[in-house]
Coordinates of C-alpha atoms and ligand atoms in Angstrom, one line a residue:
M1 CA 109.5 58.0 21.2
T2 CA 111.2 61.3 22.1
Q3 CA 111.9 62.4 25.7
D4 CA 109.3 65.2 25.3
E5 CA 106.7 62.6 24.2
L6 CA 107.6 60.5 27.3
K7 CA 107.1 63.6 29.5
R8 CA 103.8 64.4 28.0
Q9 CA 102.7 60.8 28.4
V10 CA 103.6 60.7 32.1
G11 CA 102.1 64.1 32.7
Q12 CA 98.8 62.8 31.3
A13 CA 99.1 59.6 33.4
A14 CA 99.5 61.8 36.5
V15 CA 96.4 63.7 35.7
E16 CA 94.4 60.4 35.4
Y17 CA 95.9 59.3 38.8
V18 CA 95.0 62.5 40.5
L19 CA 91.4 62.6 39.1
A20 CA 90.9 59.0 40.2
H21 CA 92.2 59.4 43.7
T22 CA 91.0 62.9 44.9
G23 CA 87.6 64.4 45.4
A24 CA 86.4 67.7 44.0
G25 CA 87.5 70.9 45.9
V26 CA 90.9 69.7 47.1
V27 CA 94.1 71.6 46.9
L28 CA 96.6 70.1 44.4
G29 CA 100.4 70.0 45.2
V30 CA 102.4 71.0 42.1
G31 CA 106.2 70.6 41.7
T32 CA 108.6 72.1 39.2
G33 CA 110.3 71.1 36.0
S34 CA 109.7 70.2 32.4
T35 CA 107.8 67.0 33.3
V36 CA 105.6 68.9 35.7
N37 CA 105.0 71.5 33.0
C38 CA 103.4 68.7 31.0
F39 CA 101.3 67.7 34.0
I40 CA 100.1 71.3 34.5
D41 CA 99.2 71.7 30.9
A42 CA 97.3 68.4 30.9
M43 CA 95.5 69.3 34.1
A44 CA 94.4 72.7 32.8
P45 CA 91.0 71.6 31.5
H46 CA 90.2 70.2 35.0
R47 CA 91.2 73.4 37.0
D48 CA 87.7 74.1 38.2
R49 CA 87.6 70.8 40.0
F50 CA 90.2 72.1 42.4
Q51 CA 90.0 74.7 45.1
G52 CA 93.5 75.7 43.9
A53 CA 97.1 74.6 43.9
V54 CA 100.1 75.1 46.0
S55 CA 103.2 75.6 43.9
S56 CA 106.9 74.8 44.4
S57 CA 108.3 77.6 42.3
L58 CA 107.6 81.0 40.7
A59 CA 107.9 79.3 37.3
S60 CA 105.1 76.7 38.2
T61 CA 103.0 79.5 39.8
Q62 CA 103.2 81.5 36.5
R63 CA 102.2 78.5 34.5
L64 CA 99.3 77.5 36.8
E65 CA 98.0 81.1 36.8
H66 CA 98.3 81.3 33.0
H67 CA 96.0 78.2 32.9
G68 CA 93.5 79.9 35.4
F69 CA 94.4 77.9 38.5
T70 CA 94.1 79.7 41.9
V71 CA 97.6 79.5 43.5
I72 CA 97.3 79.2 47.3
D73 CA 99.8 80.2 49.9
P74 CA 101.0 76.9 51.6
N75 CA 100.7 78.7 54.9
A76 CA 96.9 78.5 54.4
V77 CA 97.0 74.7 53.9
T78 CA 97.4 72.0 56.5
S79 CA 97.9 69.2 54.0
V80 CA 97.4 68.2 50.4
P81 CA 96.2 64.8 49.3
V82 CA 98.7 64.5 46.5
Y83 CA 101.9 66.2 45.4
V84 CA 103.1 65.6 41.9
D85 CA 106.7 66.4 41.1
G86 CA 109.6 65.2 38.9
A87 CA 113.0 64.0 39.9
D88 CA 116.6 64.0 38.6
E89 CA 117.2 60.5 40.0
I90 CA 115.1 58.0 41.9
D91 CA 116.3 54.8 43.5
P92 CA 114.4 51.5 44.0
R93 CA 113.1 52.7 47.4
G94 CA 111.7 56.0 46.2
N95 CA 114.6 58.1 47.5
M96 CA 115.4 60.9 45.0
V97 CA 117.8 63.6 44.0
K98 CA 115.9 66.7 43.1
G99 CA 116.8 70.4 42.5
G100 CA 118.1 70.3 39.0
G101 CA 115.6 73.2 38.4
G102 CA 116.7 74.9 41.6
A103 CA 113.3 74.6 43.4
L104 CA 114.4 72.0 46.0
T105 CA 113.6 73.9 49.1
R106 CA 110.0 74.7 48.2
E107 CA 109.6 71.2 46.7
K108 CA 110.6 69.7 50.1
I109 CA 108.2 71.9 51.9
L110 CA 105.3 70.9 49.7
A111 CA 106.4 67.2 49.8
S112 CA 106.2 67.4 53.6
L113 CA 102.6 68.7 53.3
A114 CA 101.5 65.9 51.1
D115 CA 99.7 62.7 52.0
V116 CA 101.0 61.1 48.8
F117 CA 104.1 62.1 46.8
V118 CA 103.8 61.0 43.2
C119 CA 107.1 61.1 41.3
I120 CA 106.7 61.5 37.5
A121 CA 109.6 60.9 35.3
D122 CA 110.8 59.1 32.2
A123 CA 112.3 55.8 33.1
S124 CA 115.9 57.0 32.5
K125 CA 115.7 58.7 35.9
R126 CA 115.6 55.3 37.7
V127 CA 119.0 54.4 39.1
P128 CA 120.2 51.6 41.5
V129 CA 122.1 54.1 43.7
L130 CA 121.8 57.9 43.9
G131 CA 124.8 60.1 43.0
G132 CA 125.3 60.1 39.3
F133 CA 123.4 63.4 38.9
P134 CA 125.2 66.3 40.5
L135 CA 123.7 66.8 44.0
P136 CA 122.2 70.3 44.5
I137 CA 122.7 72.0 47.9
E138 CA 120.9 75.3 48.4
V139 CA 123.2 77.4 50.7
V140 CA 123.0 80.8 52.4
P141 CA 125.6 82.8 50.3
M142 CA 127.8 83.7 53.3
A143 CA 128.3 80.0 54.1
R144 CA 129.2 78.9 50.5
A145 CA 132.9 78.5 51.1
L146 CA 132.4 76.7 54.4
I147 CA 130.1 74.2 52.8
E148 CA 132.4 73.8 49.8
R149 CA 135.1 72.7 52.2
R150 CA 132.9 70.3 54.0
V151 CA 131.7 68.8 50.7
R152 CA 135.4 68.4 49.6
A153 CA 136.2 66.7 52.9
L154 CA 133.7 64.0 52.0
G155 CA 135.3 63.6 48.5
G156 CA 132.7 65.7 46.6
M157 CA 133.5 68.3 44.0
P158 CA 131.3 71.4 44.4
T159 CA 130.5 73.9 41.7
L160 CA 128.6 77.1 42.2
R161 CA 125.6 77.0 39.9
A162 CA 125.7 79.8 37.3
N163 CA 123.2 81.3 34.8
P164 CA 124.0 81.1 31.1
D165 CA 125.5 84.6 31.3
G166 CA 127.9 83.5 34.0
T167 CA 126.3 85.2 36.9
A168 CA 125.5 83.1 40.0
F169 CA 122.2 81.4 39.9
V170 CA 119.8 82.7 42.6
T171 CA 117.0 80.6 43.9
D172 CA 113.4 81.8 44.4
N173 CA 114.5 82.2 48.1
G174 CA 117.5 84.4 47.3
H175 CA 120.1 81.8 48.0
Q176 CA 122.8 80.0 45.9
I177 CA 123.2 76.4 44.8
L178 CA 126.3 74.2 44.9
D179 CA 126.1 71.3 42.5
V180 CA 128.2 68.4 43.9
R181 CA 129.8 65.8 41.7
G182 CA 131.6 62.6 42.7
L183 CA 129.5 61.5 45.7
T184 CA 127.8 58.1 45.7
V185 CA 124.9 58.2 48.2
G186 CA 124.9 54.8 49.7
D187 CA 122.6 55.7 52.7
P188 CA 120.4 58.5 51.5
L189 CA 118.6 59.1 54.8
A190 CA 121.8 59.3 56.8
F191 CA 123.4 61.5 54.2
E192 CA 120.5 63.9 54.0
Q193 CA 120.5 64.3 57.8
Q194 CA 124.3 64.8 57.9
V195 CA 124.3 67.6 55.3
N196 CA 121.1 69.2 56.6
A197 CA 122.9 69.7 60.0
W198 CA 125.6 71.9 58.5
P199 CA 125.1 75.6 59.3
G200 CA 124.3 77.5 56.2
V201 CA 122.6 74.6 54.3
L202 CA 119.1 75.6 53.6
T203 CA 118.1 72.4 51.8
M204 CA 120.0 69.5 50.2
G205 CA 118.7 67.7 47.2
V206 CA 118.4 64.2 48.6
F207 CA 114.8 63.5 49.3
A208 CA 114.9 60.5 51.7
L209 CA 112.8 61.9 54.5
Q210 CA 110.3 63.1 51.9
R211 CA 110.8 60.2 49.5
A212 CA 108.2 59.3 46.9
D213 CA 105.3 57.1 47.8
M214 CA 104.8 56.1 44.2
G215 CA 106.3 56.6 40.8
L216 CA 104.8 56.9 37.4
F217 CA 107.5 56.2 34.9
A218 CA 107.2 56.6 31.1
T219 CA 108.7 53.9 29.0
A220 CA 108.6 53.3 25.2
T221 CA 105.9 50.7 25.9
G222 CA 103.7 52.7 28.3
I223 CA 103.5 53.9 31.9
E224 CA 105.0 51.8 34.7
T225 CA 103.5 52.4 38.1
V226 CA 105.6 51.6 41.2
R227 CA 104.4 51.8 44.8
F228 CA 107.3 52.3 47.2
G229 CA 107.0 50.5 50.5
Ligands
LIG301 O1 113.7 68.9 41.2 C1 113.3 69.5 40.2 C2 113.4 71.0 40.1 O2 114.0 71.6 41.2 C3 112.8 68.8 39.1 O3 111.7 68.0 39.5 C4 113.8 67.9 38.5 O4 114.9 68.7 38.1 C5 113.3 67.2 37.2 O5 113.1 68.1 36.2 P1 112.6 67.7 34.7 O6 111.2 67.1 34.8 O7 112.7 68.9 33.9 O8 113.6 66.6 34.3

């Protein structure tokens, strides 16, 4: 089975989970990425069942609107029953690295509005310890060099994320992203809190405070459902 087929399979599994665990008229929390795109596409026939969706990126907003969903400002919402999003890595406790698509700040905001965070991924994203995937940190541009020095002091190797044409990648919030290689994240919660405290860091890509409550993982033999304690 190809990776695209696995993504479609887990997108469909997330639709079934959401339909089984939410009532009509709720607001759906929607993340970002190629796996979430499969979820959005599979959910499209059910759009009228929802009041609307809150979205973690301009890309997901466009896709939701293309399918006829009403996209709601998160400021108008006090909570969502479920937030569905992908991950770049997820450990056995549901801690994740996210932000490969650059949407980490809005993703963390929506995750913190959610009663249940459902992570959808192909099973290759499951790792014993976070840190293999370059860790994204969204930074205010004037603090980039300061944060690079702090990352290097911890033993990390930061790279400024670039677009294919070589220009600096700019997030939906107008900031830049440092991708940090070479750090093993032994204590995700402590590491998230440490880096969050650096002036100029908008969001770092470890999701320990907002870890997943459950995971739906696509394997060659079907969907594996994991509930994190
Ligand atoms: O955090 C994210 C975007 O900021 C994505 O959830 C993560 O990068 C996984 O994406 P994909 O489903 O394309 O592998």
